[in-house]
Tab-separated table of C-alpha atoms in Angstrom:
chain	number	residue	atom	x	y	z
A	8	MET	CA	13.485	-64.171	30.201
A	9	ALA	CA	15.886	-61.548	28.867
A	10	LEU	CA	14.861	-62.397	25.313
A	11	VAL	CA	11.175	-62.085	26.232
A	12	ARG	CA	11.686	-58.663	27.820
A	13	TRP	CA	13.675	-57.496	24.769
A	14	GLY	CA	10.869	-58.669	22.475
A	15	LEU	CA	8.248	-56.812	24.513
A	16	ARG	CA	10.321	-53.613	24.391
A	17	ARG	CA	10.556	-53.906	20.592
A	18	GLN	CA	6.791	-54.369	20.328
A	19	ASN	CA	6.220	-51.231	22.454
A	20	PHE	CA	8.806	-49.231	20.505
A	21	HIS	CA	7.093	-49.465	17.103
A	22	PRO	CA	3.724	-48.004	18.234
A	23	LEU	CA	5.598	-45.175	19.984
A	24	ARG	CA	7.514	-44.372	16.830
A	25	ARG	CA	4.301	-44.410	14.801
A	26	ARG	CA	2.655	-42.011	17.281
A	27	ARG	CA	5.578	-39.607	16.942
A	28	ARG	CA	5.333	-39.748	13.157
A	29	VAL	CA	1.605	-39.030	13.305
A	30	LEU	CA	2.231	-36.081	15.632
A	31	LEU	CA	4.946	-34.710	13.368
A	32	LEU	CA	2.667	-35.049	10.352
A	33	LYS	CA	-0.161	-33.199	12.136
A	34	LEU	CA	2.142	-30.390	13.221
A	35	THR	CA	3.557	-30.048	9.706
A	36	VAL	CA	0.123	-29.909	8.095
A	37	VAL	CA	-1.131	-27.281	10.554
A	38	ILE	CA	1.985	-25.098	10.240
A	39	ILE	CA	2.055	-25.192	6.421
A	40	SER	CA	-1.700	-24.529	6.216
A	41	VAL	CA	-1.491	-21.506	8.526
A	42	LEU	CA	1.543	-20.107	6.695
A	43	LEU	CA	-0.116	-20.454	3.301
A	44	PHE	CA	-3.301	-18.803	4.558
A	45	CYS	CA	-1.648	-15.873	6.388
A	46	GLU	CA	1.075	-15.164	3.860
A	47	TYR	CA	-0.670	-15.909	0.577
A	48	PHE	CA	-4.347	-16.874	0.385
A	49	ILE	CA	-5.614	-14.159	2.749
A	50	TYR	CA	-4.713	-11.495	0.178
A	51	TYR	CA	-6.904	-13.159	-2.447
A	52	LEU	CA	-9.709	-13.660	0.068
A	53	VAL	CA	-9.728	-9.982	1.115
A	54	LEU	CA	-9.038	-8.294	-2.238
A	55	PHE	CA	-11.584	-10.474	-4.040
A	56	ARG	CA	-14.256	-8.265	-2.440
A	57	CYS	CA	-12.949	-5.143	-4.240
A	58	HIS	CA	-14.622	-4.028	-7.477
A	59	TRP	CA	-14.162	-1.140	-9.873
A	60	PRO	CA	-16.740	1.608	-9.300
A	61	GLU	CA	-19.278	2.402	-11.987
A	62	VAL	CA	-18.887	5.682	-13.861
A	63	LYS	CA	-21.229	7.397	-16.272
A	64	THR	CA	-20.088	7.190	-19.899
A	65	LEU	CA	-21.273	9.189	-22.891
A	66	ALA	CA	-21.502	8.295	-26.552
A	67	HIS	CA	-18.126	8.865	-28.164
A	68	GLY	CA	-17.281	8.356	-31.850
A	69	GLY	CA	-20.036	5.864	-32.443
A	70	GLY	CA	-19.367	3.991	-29.216
A	71	GLN	CA	-19.096	4.453	-25.484
A	72	GLU	CA	-16.537	6.821	-23.983
A	73	PRO	CA	-13.433	4.878	-22.870
A	74	VAL	CA	-13.007	4.277	-19.145
A	75	LEU	CA	-9.566	4.335	-17.553
A	76	LYS	CA	-8.979	1.984	-14.605
A	77	ALA	CA	-6.401	3.562	-12.295
A	78	MET	CA	-5.051	2.408	-8.946
A	79	PHE	CA	-3.751	4.974	-6.425
A	80	LEU	CA	-1.622	4.157	-3.384
A	81	ALA	CA	0.804	6.067	-1.188
A	82	ASP	CA	3.561	5.960	1.426
A	83	THR	CA	5.107	2.537	0.956
A	84	HIS	CA	8.170	3.643	2.998
A	85	LEU	CA	10.562	0.839	2.055
A	86	LEU	CA	12.954	0.620	4.982
A	87	GLY	CA	16.637	1.344	4.387
A	88	GLU	CA	19.927	0.155	5.851
A	89	ILE	CA	19.963	2.697	8.698
A	90	ARG	CA	16.594	2.344	10.428
A	91	GLY	CA	15.388	-0.908	8.931
A	92	HIS	CA	15.719	-4.090	10.991
A	93	TRP	CA	15.961	-7.103	8.664
A	94	LEU	CA	12.924	-8.832	10.172
A	95	ASP	CA	10.806	-5.671	10.004
A	96	LYS	CA	11.858	-5.140	6.377
A	97	LEU	CA	11.079	-8.741	5.470
A	98	ARG	CA	7.622	-8.637	7.077
A	99	ARG	CA	6.507	-5.268	5.680
A	100	GLU	CA	7.935	-5.784	2.215
A	101	TRP	CA	6.397	-9.230	1.833
A	102	GLN	CA	3.021	-7.786	2.890
A	103	MET	CA	3.207	-4.998	0.291
A	104	GLU	CA	4.521	-7.285	-2.440
A	105	ARG	CA	1.767	-9.854	-1.962
A	106	ALA	CA	-0.910	-7.153	-1.724
A	107	PHE	CA	0.299	-5.399	-4.875
A	108	GLN	CA	0.775	-8.538	-6.951
A	109	THR	CA	-2.615	-9.908	-5.866
A	110	ALA	CA	-4.296	-6.591	-6.732
A	111	LEU	CA	-2.701	-6.589	-10.194
A	112	TRP	CA	-3.854	-10.158	-10.857
A	113	LEU	CA	-7.402	-9.740	-9.565
A	114	LEU	CA	-8.199	-6.139	-10.557
A	115	GLN	CA	-6.034	-5.646	-13.671
A	116	PRO	CA	-5.604	-1.851	-13.575
A	117	GLU	CA	-4.249	-0.017	-16.607
A	118	VAL	CA	-2.150	2.435	-14.614
A	119	VAL	CA	-0.880	2.585	-11.029
A	120	PHE	CA	0.097	5.838	-9.311
A	121	ILE	CA	2.169	5.866	-6.114
A	122	LEU	CA	1.902	9.242	-4.400
A	123	GLY	CA	5.308	9.666	-2.822
A	124	ASP	CA	7.462	8.399	0.039
A	125	ILE	CA	8.387	5.280	-1.867
A	126	PHE	CA	11.455	4.960	0.307
A	127	ASP	CA	11.929	5.717	3.976
A	128	GLU	CA	15.574	6.829	3.767
A	129	GLY	CA	15.922	8.280	0.267
A	130	LYS	CA	16.669	11.674	1.780
A	131	TRP	CA	19.982	10.463	3.210
A	132	SER	CA	20.805	7.110	1.594
A	133	SER	CA	24.185	6.608	-0.076
A	134	ALA	CA	24.513	5.768	-3.779
A	135	GLN	CA	24.856	2.040	-3.035
A	136	ALA	CA	21.993	2.013	-0.527
A	137	TRP	CA	19.826	3.837	-3.072
A	138	GLU	CA	20.585	1.214	-5.738
A	139	ASP	CA	19.746	-1.576	-3.297
A	140	ASP	CA	16.447	0.071	-2.328
A	141	VAL	CA	15.510	0.633	-5.986
A	142	GLN	CA	16.141	-3.036	-6.820
A	143	ARG	CA	13.917	-4.138	-3.928
A	144	PHE	CA	11.192	-1.736	-5.028
A	145	GLN	CA	11.322	-2.992	-8.611
A	146	ARG	CA	11.087	-6.593	-7.422
A	147	MET	CA	8.142	-5.901	-5.101
A	148	PHE	CA	6.191	-3.716	-7.519
A	149	ARG	CA	6.992	-5.611	-10.711
A	150	HIS	CA	4.305	-5.432	-13.389
A	151	ASP	CA	3.601	-6.423	-16.978
A	152	SER	CA	4.420	-4.051	-19.801
A	153	HIS	CA	0.743	-3.254	-20.442
A	154	VAL	CA	0.439	-1.742	-16.931
A	155	GLN	CA	1.958	1.691	-16.437
A	156	LEU	CA	3.510	2.561	-13.057
A	157	LYS	CA	3.914	6.266	-12.275
A	158	VAL	CA	5.534	7.646	-9.128
A	159	VAL	CA	5.291	11.084	-7.498
A	160	ILE	CA	8.131	12.566	-5.432
A	161	GLY	CA	7.737	12.557	-1.631
A	162	ASN	CA	9.746	14.196	1.124
A	163	HIS	CA	11.286	10.894	2.250
A	164	ASP	CA	12.452	10.267	-1.324
A	165	VAL	CA	14.451	13.481	-1.774
A	166	GLY	CA	14.275	15.171	1.648
A	167	PHE	CA	12.274	18.082	2.978
A	168	HIS	CA	12.796	21.410	1.263
A	169	TYR	CA	15.947	22.240	3.238
A	170	GLN	CA	17.425	18.766	2.422
A	171	MET	CA	16.292	18.562	-1.199
A	172	SER	CA	19.023	18.849	-3.821
A	173	LYS	CA	19.411	18.624	-7.594
A	174	TYR	CA	21.375	15.420	-7.138
A	175	ARG	CA	18.610	13.662	-5.197
A	176	ILE	CA	15.909	14.800	-7.611
A	177	LYS	CA	17.911	13.696	-10.673
A	178	ARG	CA	18.617	10.371	-8.962
A	179	PHE	CA	14.910	9.880	-8.373
A	180	GLU	CA	13.881	10.964	-11.882
A	181	LYS	CA	16.489	8.702	-13.490
A	182	VAL	CA	14.598	5.709	-12.084
A	183	PHE	CA	10.998	6.914	-12.095
A	184	GLY	CA	10.962	9.560	-14.814
A	185	SER	CA	10.481	13.326	-14.784
A	186	GLU	CA	7.026	13.345	-16.365
A	187	ARG	CA	4.685	15.967	-14.940
A	188	LEU	CA	1.812	15.742	-17.424
A	189	LEU	CA	0.232	12.491	-18.574
A	190	SER	CA	-2.833	11.914	-20.759
A	191	LEU	CA	-4.462	8.466	-20.879
A	192	LYS	CA	-7.787	7.683	-22.578
A	193	GLY	CA	-8.715	11.357	-22.609
A	194	VAL	CA	-7.880	11.851	-18.905
A	195	ASN	CA	-5.212	14.415	-17.955
A	196	PHE	CA	-3.032	13.828	-14.885
A	197	VAL	CA	-0.676	16.438	-13.439
A	198	MET	CA	2.007	15.035	-11.103
A	199	VAL	CA	3.479	17.698	-8.848
A	200	ASN	CA	6.706	17.716	-6.859
A	201	SER	CA	4.944	19.210	-3.849
A	202	VAL	CA	8.204	19.272	-1.845
A	203	ALA	CA	9.353	22.019	-4.227
A	204	MET	CA	6.241	24.182	-3.618
A	205	GLU	CA	7.953	26.069	-0.792
A	206	GLY	CA	7.487	29.445	-2.493
A	207	ASP	CA	10.843	30.892	-1.374
A	208	GLY	CA	12.289	31.366	-4.871
A	209	CYS	CA	14.882	28.593	-4.629
A	210	ILE	CA	16.150	27.294	-7.995
A	211	ILE	CA	14.331	23.948	-7.739
A	212	CYS	CA	11.113	25.663	-6.593
A	213	SER	CA	11.290	28.233	-9.404
A	214	GLU	CA	11.798	25.496	-12.012
A	215	GLU	CA	8.861	23.496	-10.657
A	216	GLU	CA	6.562	26.514	-10.714
A	217	ALA	CA	7.677	27.425	-14.234
A	218	GLU	CA	6.883	23.911	-15.437
A	219	LEU	CA	3.461	24.019	-13.783
A	220	ARG	CA	2.683	27.365	-15.420
A	221	GLU	CA	3.570	25.831	-18.781
A	222	ILE	CA	1.255	22.895	-18.071
A	223	SER	CA	-1.439	25.409	-17.147
A	224	ARG	CA	-0.958	27.112	-20.518
A	225	LYS	CA	-1.291	23.771	-22.352
A	226	LEU	CA	-4.454	22.924	-20.446
A	227	ASN	CA	-5.923	26.315	-21.313
A	228	CYS	CA	-4.994	25.817	-24.963
A	229	SER	CA	-7.041	22.617	-25.047
A	230	GLN	CA	-10.130	24.773	-24.470
A	231	GLU	CA	-9.357	27.411	-27.114
A	232	VAL	CA	-10.174	27.511	-30.821
A	233	PRO	CA	-7.421	25.802	-32.867
A	234	GLY	CA	-5.103	28.268	-34.603
A	235	SER	CA	-5.268	31.005	-31.953
A	236	SER	CA	-2.138	33.113	-31.589
A	237	GLN	CA	-1.369	31.988	-28.031
A	238	CYS	CA	-1.301	28.263	-28.760
A	239	GLY	CA	-0.261	28.047	-32.378
A	240	ARG	CA	-0.324	24.619	-33.993
A	241	GLU	CA	1.085	22.612	-31.099
A	242	PRO	CA	-0.631	19.292	-30.236
A	243	ARG	CA	-3.665	19.784	-28.044
A	244	LEU	CA	-4.374	17.965	-24.811
A	245	PRO	CA	-7.725	16.218	-24.342
A	246	LEU	CA	-10.480	18.623	-23.378
A	247	SER	CA	-10.676	17.499	-19.749
A	248	ALA	CA	-10.033	19.142	-16.384
A	249	PRO	CA	-6.968	17.431	-14.875
A	250	VAL	CA	-6.569	15.127	-11.902
A	251	LEU	CA	-3.909	16.580	-9.593
A	252	LEU	CA	-1.542	14.048	-7.986
A	253	GLN	CA	0.932	15.032	-5.251
A	254	HIS	CA	2.456	13.870	-2.005
A	255	TYR	CA	1.585	16.742	0.363
A	256	PRO	CA	-2.117	17.485	0.825
A	257	LEU	CA	-3.388	20.921	-0.062
A	258	TYR	CA	-3.752	23.259	2.888
A	259	ARG	CA	-6.240	22.325	5.593
A	260	VAL	CA	-6.247	23.254	9.262
A	261	SER	CA	-6.328	19.682	10.596
A	262	ASP	CA	-8.044	16.320	10.162
A	263	ALA	CA	-10.871	17.371	12.487
A	264	ASN	CA	-13.506	16.888	9.781
A	265	CYS	CA	-12.158	13.532	8.620
A	266	SER	CA	-14.021	10.356	9.477
A	267	GLY	CA	-13.996	6.659	8.740
A	268	GLU	CA	-12.183	3.613	10.074
A	269	ASP	CA	-8.945	4.576	8.317
A	270	ALA	CA	-8.982	8.256	9.310
A	271	ALA	CA	-6.499	9.603	11.849
A	272	PRO	CA	-7.054	8.421	15.454
A	273	PRO	CA	-9.501	10.657	17.382
A	274	GLU	CA	-6.729	12.020	19.620
A	275	GLU	CA	-4.782	13.252	16.552
A	276	ARG	CA	-7.585	14.720	14.423
A	277	ASN	CA	-7.715	18.107	16.149
A	278	VAL	CA	-3.939	18.636	16.157
A	279	PRO	CA	-3.265	21.652	13.867
A	280	PHE	CA	-1.241	20.966	10.727
A	281	LYS	CA	1.996	22.819	10.131
A	282	GLU	CA	2.197	24.524	6.737
A	283	LYS	CA	5.029	23.332	4.450
A	284	TYR	CA	5.505	20.296	6.692
A	285	ASP	CA	2.204	18.461	7.141
A	286	VAL	CA	0.376	20.226	4.306
A	287	LEU	CA	1.182	22.752	1.607
A	288	SER	CA	0.991	26.420	2.478
A	289	ARG	CA	-2.157	28.402	1.759
A	290	GLU	CA	-0.338	30.298	-0.983
A	291	ALA	CA	0.979	27.173	-2.731
A	292	SER	CA	-2.442	25.516	-2.529
A	293	GLN	CA	-4.140	28.550	-4.067
A	294	LYS	CA	-1.566	28.614	-6.883
A	295	LEU	CA	-2.155	24.971	-7.774
A	296	LEU	CA	-5.927	25.361	-7.735
A	297	TRP	CA	-5.752	28.537	-9.816
A	298	TRP	CA	-3.160	27.370	-12.357
A	299	LEU	CA	-4.477	23.849	-12.950
A	300	ARG	CA	-8.158	24.065	-12.009
A	301	PRO	CA	-8.348	20.344	-11.235
A	302	ARG	CA	-11.567	18.376	-10.934
A	303	LEU	CA	-9.984	16.034	-8.340
A	304	VAL	CA	-6.926	16.090	-6.059
A	305	LEU	CA	-5.286	12.931	-4.678
A	306	SER	CA	-2.542	13.091	-2.046
A	307	GLY	CA	-0.724	11.068	0.627
A	308	HIS	CA	1.780	11.994	3.377
A	309	THR	CA	-0.507	11.884	6.446
A	310	HIS	CA	-0.814	8.045	6.366
A	311	SER	CA	-4.545	8.457	7.083
A	312	ALA	CA	-7.672	8.886	4.981
A	313	CYS	CA	-9.514	12.152	4.593
A	314	GLU	CA	-11.913	13.783	2.152
A	315	VAL	CA	-11.877	17.578	1.855
A	316	LEU	CA	-13.815	20.013	-0.305
A	317	HIS	CA	-11.675	23.015	-1.296
A	318	PRO	CA	-12.872	26.441	-2.520
A	319	GLY	CA	-14.564	26.176	-5.892
A	320	GLY	CA	-15.918	22.733	-5.022
A	321	VAL	CA	-12.660	20.853	-5.741
A	322	PRO	CA	-12.580	17.552	-3.819
A	323	GLU	CA	-9.378	16.128	-2.364
A	324	VAL	CA	-8.870	12.556	-1.191
A	325	SER	CA	-5.915	11.771	1.083
A	326	ILE	CA	-4.852	8.146	0.648
A	327	PRO	CA	-3.692	6.120	3.694
A	328	SER	CA	-0.352	4.353	3.811
A	329	PHE	CA	-0.019	1.062	1.936
A	330	SER	CA	2.226	-0.445	4.623
A	331	TRP	CA	1.488	-2.260	7.887
A	332	ARG	CA	4.353	-0.298	9.377
A	333	ASN	CA	2.255	2.858	9.316
A	334	ARG	CA	-1.210	1.501	10.038
A	335	ASN	CA	-3.068	-1.681	10.904
A	336	ASN	CA	-5.559	-1.322	8.032
A	337	PRO	CA	-3.787	-0.202	4.833
A	338	SER	CA	-5.794	0.497	1.706
A	339	PHE	CA	-5.646	1.942	-1.782
A	340	ILE	CA	-8.028	3.776	-4.104
A	341	MET	CA	-9.576	2.337	-7.254
A	342	GLY	CA	-10.657	4.920	-9.798
A	343	SER	CA	-12.768	4.609	-12.937
A	344	LEU	CA	-12.171	7.799	-14.951
A	345	THR	CA	-13.397	9.313	-18.191
A	346	SER	CA	-12.658	12.714	-19.679
A	347	GLY	CA	-15.710	14.186	-17.989
A	348	ASP	CA	-16.446	12.095	-14.914
A	349	TYR	CA	-14.917	9.774	-12.334
A	350	ALA	CA	-15.878	7.364	-9.573
A	351	LEU	CA	-13.682	6.195	-6.684
A	352	SER	CA	-13.850	3.258	-4.310
A	353	LYS	CA	-11.562	2.085	-1.519
A	354	CYS	CA	-10.006	-1.362	-1.310
A	355	TYR	CA	-8.697	-2.534	2.068
A	356	LEU	CA	-5.772	-4.881	2.521
A	357	PRO	CA	-5.771	-7.604	5.204
A	358	PHE	CA	-5.602	-6.181	8.728
A	359	GLU	CA	-2.318	-6.931	10.441
A	360	ASP	CA	-3.981	-7.867	13.739
A	361	THR	CA	-6.119	-10.444	11.883
A	362	VAL	CA	-2.968	-12.174	10.691
A	363	LEU	CA	-1.337	-11.978	14.136
A	364	THR	CA	-4.484	-13.330	15.812
A	365	THR	CA	-4.552	-16.240	13.365
A	366	TYR	CA	-0.931	-17.057	14.169
A	367	GLY	CA	-1.654	-16.837	17.905
A	368	ALA	CA	-4.661	-19.161	17.640
A	369	ALA	CA	-2.629	-21.630	15.586
A	370	ALA	CA	0.189	-21.591	18.162
A	371	GLY	CA	-2.312	-22.302	20.937
A	372	PHE	CA	-3.827	-25.179	18.967
A	373	LEU	CA	-0.373	-26.673	18.375
A	374	MET	CA	0.429	-26.492	22.089
A	375	ILE	CA	-2.807	-28.337	22.954
A	376	LEU	CA	-2.048	-30.951	20.300
A	377	ILE	CA	1.408	-31.592	21.741
A	378	LEU	CA	0.167	-31.759	25.346
A	379	VAL	CA	-2.587	-34.206	24.433
A	380	HIS	CA	-0.097	-36.363	22.566
A	381	PHE	CA	2.206	-36.638	25.566
A	382	GLU	CA	-0.834	-37.132	27.846
A	383	HIS	CA	-0.228	-33.975	29.847
A	384	LEU	CA	-3.843	-33.094	29.015
A	385	PRO	CA	-6.764	-35.502	28.681
A	386	SER	CA	-8.000	-36.216	25.180
A	387	PRO	CA	-10.723	-33.721	24.176
A	388	PHE	CA	-13.025	-36.595	23.260
A	389	LEU	CA	-12.471	-38.319	26.619
A	390	CYS	CA	-13.007	-35.063	28.459
A	391	GLY	CA	-16.235	-34.417	26.563
A	392	TRP	CA	-17.453	-37.958	27.262
A	393	LYS	CA	-16.830	-37.556	30.973
A	394	LEU	CA	-18.717	-34.256	31.035
A	395	CYS	CA	-21.671	-35.850	29.242
A	396	ARG	CA	-21.789	-38.768	31.692
A	397	LEU	CA	-21.622	-36.405	34.647
A	398	HIS	CA	-24.496	-34.330	33.227
A	399	MET	CA	-26.644	-37.468	32.667
A	400	ARG	CA	-26.158	-38.635	36.250
A	401	ARG	CA	-27.351	-35.297	37.558
């Protein structure tokens, strides 16, 4: 009898072990599938809907005028060693890395501009912390040699005006360059250190203004007859009004006139902006518009979208943050530019709450699967069959 009972137990043991293996296989497949979708494929699915806007082109040298494809994003705010929890850093940085790399692969821009606040703690990070942050940035925003990456200074990179120093600016420019004027395919870009537009005569501010006045002179020379006494024989810039790129927005009272799903929340739109903190001062804004006479201004800093029309009909577009840490629906701007025209479109990244909802639904499904396996819940098919039979009897 003992041998018979032992044999029966062995026969029951093998089906139980098979059931556990099947359950483990199901759980593994579901978990890997959800991870791949939420952390990888969702970026392709969402960004695949983005397309470069159409821009009017004119005949140029026997062919069509060249079109520059430029990507603009802002406020990545890579967390540092002081305020950055490792899990928060991992989550946000993976999101930005996957979004950026997917955008490069799908959209293939020729140049990418990041409009300041690359780092969250650049204004107070030590030399070693700075090196660590730079290495993480270069890994996340890696790109092929045929794609140019240009970065504008933000207040979190070098500090607000009262924190800004020559050392921090040189440290930033050593990594990202000190270029203020860039011409690509006949399009002129002016990249401003808007943190230095305080207008109080400090050494850094005076140097920045002097450099901008020199750029203004070069832009004016591009419109004059070659050989004039003011410009001499120096190389001329393309005859094109520049695109102004900076971190701080030009002066505006508030975001009250801003709209759209990625604008500031309604309760924040009527809050007045503080000059030299939220936006540039009136005086600094007037100087930039007068000196450079841009056809378009792009800025960041507020973490929200806004479109403003400044005196003289100059449009400004404020670009939302690229990071989930600052908003649920990050985005970036795609621009098709020629020397005489431009067209912009917005490309949204995956919403963070979509990813979290997907994870929550998957966790609930896994719980049901486990409970059904251990018979703590009836099988869905059995439950459905019973409901059908009950309905037929009635």
